[in-house]
Structures are given as C-alpha cells and as structure tokens.
Amino acid sequence: MNIQLYIVPTPIGNLEDITLRALRILKEVDVILAEDTRTTAKLLNHFGISKPMFSHHLHNEHQTVQKLIERMQNGEVIALVSDAGTPGISDPGFLLVREAVKAGLAVQCLPGPTALVPALVNSGLPCDRFCFEGFLPQKKGRKTRLENLKDEDRTMVFYESPFRLVKALQEFSDIFGPGRQASVSRELSKIYEETRRGTLQELISHFSTGTVKGEIVIVVGGK
Ligand code: SAM
C-alpha cells in the first residue's frame, strides 16, 4: 500500500536514537511538516538530508490541515515530525492523522523515540498495564483530573515541567498518599540522565533541596 502520511518519531536527546527507517522515510517523502523548522533543520543537516519543510504546530494546524489533505490527495507524500519524540504524544499530530484517516488517506506511524516508555520501564513499577496522562492542565481542571485518578490501579505516567515538579509531587502525595511509590526520570537519553525512585514523600524531600532542571517524566504506582 502506498503511504501518504508518515508520522516519524525523532530523538528525545540522543541523535543515535533515530531509526534507519526514519532516516529513509525523511529522505524519500516530498515534504516534511515540522513543529519548529529550525529544530528539524538541525536534525536534517546532521544526517545530510535536504527537504522542503513547512511548519505545523498547535497554532496553525487548524488553518492548514485541509490544504495538507488536498496536497496528499494530489499525490504528495508527507512526513510529520515534532521537535522531539513521537508526534501526537503531547505534541501536534492528532488532528492531521484524524483528518487524513477521514479522507481515506493511508497513514503510517513509525515506531521510535518517546519519553514515556523509557520512563515507565525505568521506574521499576508494573508496566504490564499503565495509563498515560500527559501534561496535567496547569490551572483549571487540574484538581479534577487528579481526583479522577484517586482509585486508578494502573501505573500512571505524567509529563511535567521542572518548575512544577515539586508542586506536582506534593499534589500527588495529597491525592495518592505520601507512601505511594513513584519515580522521576530527568533528561532521558542525555548526558545528565537520571532516574530517582522512592515514595512520593522521599521524592519531595530530594527535589525540594535545589533547582530542578531539564525535561521530566513522573511515574506513579497504581492503587
Ligand atoms: N512527543 C514527545 C514524546 O513522544 O515523548 C513529548 C513532547 S512534550 C511537548 C515534551 C515533554 O516530554 C517534556 O516536558 C517532558 O515531560 C517529556 N520529555 C521529552 N523529552 C524528554 C527527556 N529527554 N527526558 C525526560 N522527559 C522528556
């Protein structure tokens, strides 16, 4: 089957994590849609790929999606990438995939880097069943989302900014109890990669002592 839209995961910190297939597809497609064309240009330059690029991000995807569908209907093959990881996972992607599927186009997502899987597996918490919660809302709806997870018995995976890490751990402790096992993975696949495991109380004590930097995934054990 001829694919018209490829969803291509890109490294979350270590360029060695790009797959051979991702490189081939990026070389073969007609156009690359990138969340930030400057970020993707660096990746493409590194691998010696030169390709027309359009920007495709949360602020323009609603305006451009129909035009993109038409381009694919007219025979262009498109690859969507985000700044890091798998498009559609806390990144733009869902809208384009939904509309492409609706239009009867052939869509394929390549397997590849994403932050949630290594964080989950590294946590040492059960990973046979889990739920991915992505980013919690920053204000409105945050408490309700957490309340709804009170009785969740699967391992839970959250994306969070380093500036809100301690606040989030404190909120988790209030809802799930200070003794609940959890882990914080920081800077996965980068030089200062670190995974800290412990109870929510232990993690709060550890991360309250200084400034937290880098990208973060929090994993919390189920009930
Ligand atoms: N599409 C990406 C994926 O597949 O994981 C996620 C993009 S989202 C905008 C960015 C968030 O992912 C960060 O705030 C952090 O929670 C998580 N993340 C991305 N890269 C990471 C890394 N190297 N280490 C830890 N967390 C990371």
Short mmCIF file of C-alpha atoms and ligand atoms in Angstrom, two decimals:
data_model
loop_
_atom_site.label_atom_id
_atom_site.label_comp_id
_atom_site.label_asym_id
_atom_site.label_seq_id
_atom_site.Cartn_x
_atom_site.Cartn_y
_atom_site.Cartn_z
CA MET A 1 0.00 0.00 0.00
CA ASN A 2 1.31 3.48 -0.82
CA ILE A 3 1.52 5.57 2.31
CA GLN A 4 0.57 9.24 2.00
CA LEU A 5 1.27 10.42 5.54
CA TYR A 6 4.15 9.18 7.68
CA ILE A 7 4.37 10.07 11.36
CA VAL A 8 8.08 10.00 12.14
CA PRO A 9 9.44 9.93 15.72
CA THR A 10 12.71 11.80 16.28
CA PRO A 11 15.26 11.57 19.15
CA ILE A 12 14.40 12.97 22.58
CA GLY A 13 18.00 13.86 23.37
CA ASN A 14 20.39 11.46 21.69
CA LEU A 15 20.75 11.60 17.91
CA GLU A 16 21.77 7.93 17.85
CA ASP A 17 18.15 7.08 18.65
CA ILE A 18 16.87 7.98 15.18
CA THR A 19 15.95 4.79 13.33
CA LEU A 20 17.29 3.75 9.93
CA ARG A 21 13.72 3.68 8.63
CA ALA A 22 13.02 7.20 9.93
CA LEU A 23 16.06 8.46 8.00
CA ARG A 24 15.00 6.67 4.83
CA ILE A 25 11.43 7.98 5.02
CA LEU A 26 12.61 11.54 5.68
CA LYS A 27 14.81 11.26 2.57
CA GLU A 28 12.03 9.80 0.42
CA VAL A 29 8.99 11.97 1.21
CA ASP A 30 8.13 15.10 -0.80
CA VAL A 31 7.64 17.42 2.16
CA ILE A 32 8.38 17.41 5.91
CA LEU A 33 5.97 19.10 8.30
CA ALA A 34 7.87 20.24 11.37
CA GLU A 35 6.73 21.71 14.67
CA ASP A 36 9.72 24.08 14.58
CA THR A 37 11.52 24.13 11.23
CA ARG A 38 14.76 25.42 12.83
CA THR A 39 14.92 22.49 15.25
CA THR A 40 14.19 19.98 12.49
CA ALA A 41 16.67 21.69 10.14
CA LYS A 42 19.44 20.89 12.66
CA LEU A 43 18.41 17.23 12.73
CA LEU A 44 18.20 17.02 8.93
CA ASN A 45 21.57 18.77 8.50
CA HIS A 46 23.18 16.34 10.91
CA PHE A 47 22.03 13.43 8.75
CA GLY A 48 22.69 15.19 5.43
CA ILE A 49 19.02 15.39 4.45
CA SER A 50 17.70 18.32 2.44
CA LYS A 51 13.96 18.54 2.00
CA PRO A 52 11.24 21.20 1.71
CA MET A 53 9.74 21.89 5.12
CA PHE A 54 6.55 23.56 6.34
CA SER A 55 5.78 24.49 9.88
CA HIS A 56 2.94 22.60 11.50
CA HIS A 57 2.20 23.43 15.12
CA LEU A 58 -0.64 23.86 17.59
CA HIS A 59 -1.23 27.45 16.47
CA ASN A 60 -1.63 26.83 12.74
CA GLU A 61 -2.75 23.21 12.37
CA HIS A 62 -6.46 24.09 12.23
CA GLN A 63 -5.84 26.55 9.38
CA THR A 64 -3.54 24.32 7.34
CA VAL A 65 -4.97 20.83 7.79
CA GLN A 66 -7.40 20.89 4.83
CA LYS A 67 -4.73 22.21 2.45
CA LEU A 68 -2.41 19.42 3.57
CA ILE A 69 -5.12 16.82 2.95
CA GLU A 70 -5.56 18.22 -0.58
CA ARG A 71 -1.81 18.04 -1.23
CA MET A 72 -1.78 14.39 -0.21
CA GLN A 73 -4.88 13.69 -2.31
CA ASN A 74 -2.96 15.19 -5.23
CA GLY A 75 -0.16 12.69 -4.74
CA GLU A 76 2.35 14.35 -2.39
CA VAL A 77 3.81 12.15 0.33
CA ILE A 78 4.23 13.96 3.64
CA ALA A 79 6.16 13.20 6.84
CA LEU A 80 5.18 14.81 10.12
CA VAL A 81 7.81 15.30 12.83
CA SER A 82 7.73 17.18 16.12
CA ASP A 83 10.63 18.79 17.98
CA ALA A 84 11.33 15.54 19.83
CA GLY A 85 9.76 12.15 20.28
CA THR A 86 6.60 10.88 18.66
CA PRO A 87 4.23 13.39 17.05
CA GLY A 88 0.74 13.18 18.57
CA ILE A 89 2.13 12.30 22.01
CA SER A 90 1.74 15.63 23.87
CA ASP A 91 2.64 17.20 20.51
CA PRO A 92 0.73 18.16 17.34
CA GLY A 93 -0.30 15.19 15.23
CA PHE A 94 -3.73 14.00 16.28
CA LEU A 95 -5.69 16.49 14.16
CA LEU A 96 -3.78 15.75 10.95
CA VAL A 97 -3.99 11.98 11.46
CA ARG A 98 -7.73 12.16 12.20
CA GLU A 99 -8.45 14.25 9.13
CA ALA A 100 -6.19 12.11 6.90
CA VAL A 101 -7.97 8.95 8.09
CA LYS A 102 -11.35 10.62 7.49
CA ALA A 103 -10.25 11.50 3.95
CA GLY A 104 -9.34 7.85 3.30
CA LEU A 105 -5.58 8.52 3.05
CA ALA A 106 -3.05 5.87 4.08
CA VAL A 107 -1.31 6.84 7.33
CA GLN A 108 1.61 5.10 8.99
CA CYS A 109 3.31 5.91 12.30
CA LEU A 110 6.87 4.61 12.58
CA PRO A 111 7.95 3.10 15.91
CA GLY A 112 10.58 5.21 17.60
CA PRO A 113 11.60 7.52 20.44
CA THR A 114 9.13 8.77 23.00
CA ALA A 115 9.83 9.79 26.60
CA LEU A 116 7.04 7.89 28.27
CA VAL A 117 8.21 4.34 27.51
CA PRO A 118 11.78 4.52 28.92
CA ALA A 119 10.50 6.44 31.96
CA LEU A 120 7.83 3.82 32.62
CA VAL A 121 10.15 0.85 32.19
CA ASN A 122 12.98 2.51 34.19
CA SER A 123 10.62 3.23 37.07
CA GLY A 124 10.60 -0.39 38.20
CA LEU A 125 6.84 -0.06 38.70
CA PRO A 126 4.47 -2.51 36.97
CA CYS A 127 4.40 -1.80 33.24
CA ASP A 128 2.08 -4.55 32.06
CA ARG A 129 -0.80 -2.06 32.37
CA PHE A 130 -0.41 1.71 32.58
CA CYS A 131 -2.14 4.95 31.72
CA PHE A 132 -0.51 7.93 30.08
CA GLU A 133 -1.83 11.22 31.46
CA GLY A 134 0.49 13.56 29.54
CA PHE A 135 0.58 17.13 30.95
CA LEU A 136 -1.98 17.93 33.62
CA PRO A 137 -3.86 21.19 33.00
CA GLN A 138 -1.88 23.99 34.64
CA LYS A 139 -4.84 25.60 36.42
CA LYS A 140 -8.49 24.92 35.62
CA GLY A 141 -9.34 21.23 35.75
CA ARG A 142 -6.05 20.11 37.32
CA LYS A 143 -7.60 19.13 40.63
CA THR A 144 -10.50 17.28 38.97
CA ARG A 145 -8.13 15.31 36.74
CA LEU A 146 -6.17 14.24 39.80
CA GLU A 147 -9.28 13.42 41.83
CA ASN A 148 -10.41 11.18 38.97
CA LEU A 149 -7.17 9.20 39.29
CA LYS A 150 -7.59 8.57 43.02
CA ASP A 151 -8.63 4.93 42.53
CA GLU A 152 -6.55 4.26 39.40
CA ASP A 153 -4.86 0.89 39.85
CA ARG A 154 -2.60 1.08 36.78
CA THR A 155 0.80 2.76 36.84
CA MET A 156 0.36 6.42 35.81
CA VAL A 157 2.73 8.40 33.60
CA PHE A 158 2.80 12.22 33.62
CA TYR A 159 4.79 14.82 31.72
CA GLU A 160 5.68 17.86 33.83
CA SER A 161 7.82 20.97 33.65
CA PRO A 162 10.83 21.02 36.03
CA PHE A 163 9.46 24.24 37.57
CA ARG A 164 6.29 22.47 38.68
CA LEU A 165 7.88 19.14 39.66
CA VAL A 166 7.76 19.62 43.43
CA LYS A 167 4.28 21.11 43.29
CA ALA A 168 3.08 18.12 41.23
CA LEU A 169 4.70 15.62 43.60
CA GLN A 170 3.02 17.39 46.52
CA GLU A 171 -0.36 17.22 44.79
CA PHE A 172 0.17 13.52 44.03
CA SER A 173 1.06 12.94 47.66
CA ASP A 174 -2.15 14.69 48.78
CA ILE A 175 -4.27 12.51 46.46
CA PHE A 176 -2.44 9.16 46.49
CA GLY A 177 -0.78 9.37 49.92
CA PRO A 178 2.88 10.15 50.77
CA GLY A 179 3.85 6.46 50.84
CA ARG A 180 2.93 5.75 47.19
CA GLN A 181 5.89 4.54 45.10
CA ALA A 182 6.90 6.76 42.21
CA SER A 183 9.83 7.74 40.04
CA VAL A 184 11.13 10.87 38.36
CA SER A 185 13.09 10.48 35.12
CA ARG A 186 15.07 13.52 34.06
CA GLU A 187 16.90 14.18 30.80
CA LEU A 188 16.30 10.72 29.34
CA SER A 189 18.94 9.70 26.78
CA LYS A 190 21.00 12.85 27.53
CA ILE A 191 24.35 13.25 29.33
CA TYR A 192 22.79 14.02 32.73
CA GLU A 193 20.08 11.36 32.55
CA GLU A 194 18.83 10.44 36.00
CA THR A 195 16.01 8.31 37.37
CA ARG A 196 15.15 8.74 41.02
CA ARG A 197 12.82 6.20 42.62
CA GLY A 198 11.12 6.26 46.01
CA THR A 199 7.94 7.17 47.82
CA LEU A 200 6.31 10.47 46.91
CA GLN A 201 7.48 11.82 50.28
CA GLU A 202 11.10 10.80 49.59
CA LEU A 203 10.99 12.35 46.13
CA ILE A 204 9.57 15.60 47.51
CA SER A 205 12.38 15.79 50.09
CA HIS A 206 15.01 15.09 47.42
CA PHE A 207 13.83 17.55 44.80
CA SER A 208 12.93 20.33 47.29
CA THR A 209 16.59 20.91 48.13
CA GLY A 210 17.61 22.69 44.91
CA THR A 211 16.58 23.92 41.50
CA VAL A 212 15.35 21.21 39.16
CA LYS A 213 16.45 21.47 35.55
CA GLY A 214 15.77 19.53 32.36
CA GLU A 215 12.89 17.55 30.99
CA ILE A 216 10.87 15.41 33.34
CA VAL A 217 8.59 12.37 33.35
CA ILE A 218 6.88 11.37 36.59
CA VAL A 219 5.67 7.80 37.03
CA VAL A 220 3.35 6.96 39.93
CA GLY A 221 2.39 3.45 41.02
CA GLY A 222 -1.29 2.49 40.88
CA LYS A 223 -3.51 1.97 43.90
N1 SAM B 1 6.36 13.92 21.73
C1 SAM B 1 7.18 13.75 22.91
C2 SAM B 1 7.24 12.27 23.27
O1 SAM B 1 6.95 11.43 22.41
O2 SAM B 1 7.59 11.94 24.40
C3 SAM B 1 6.71 14.61 24.05
C4 SAM B 1 6.71 16.07 23.75
S1 SAM B 1 6.19 17.07 25.09
C5 SAM B 1 6.00 18.63 24.32
C6 SAM B 1 7.66 17.35 25.99
C7 SAM B 1 7.66 16.64 27.33
O3 SAM B 1 8.05 15.27 27.14
C8 SAM B 1 8.66 17.20 28.32
O4 SAM B 1 8.14 18.30 29.04
C9 SAM B 1 8.90 16.01 29.22
O5 SAM B 1 7.84 15.84 30.13
C10 SAM B 1 8.87 14.85 28.20
N2 SAM B 1 10.22 14.63 27.66
C11 SAM B 1 10.64 14.84 26.39
N3 SAM B 1 11.95 14.52 26.27
C12 SAM B 1 12.37 14.11 27.48
C13 SAM B 1 13.60 13.64 28.01
N4 SAM B 1 14.69 13.56 27.24
N5 SAM B 1 13.66 13.29 29.31
C14 SAM B 1 12.57 13.36 30.10
N6 SAM B 1 11.38 13.80 29.66
C15 SAM B 1 11.27 14.16 28.38
#
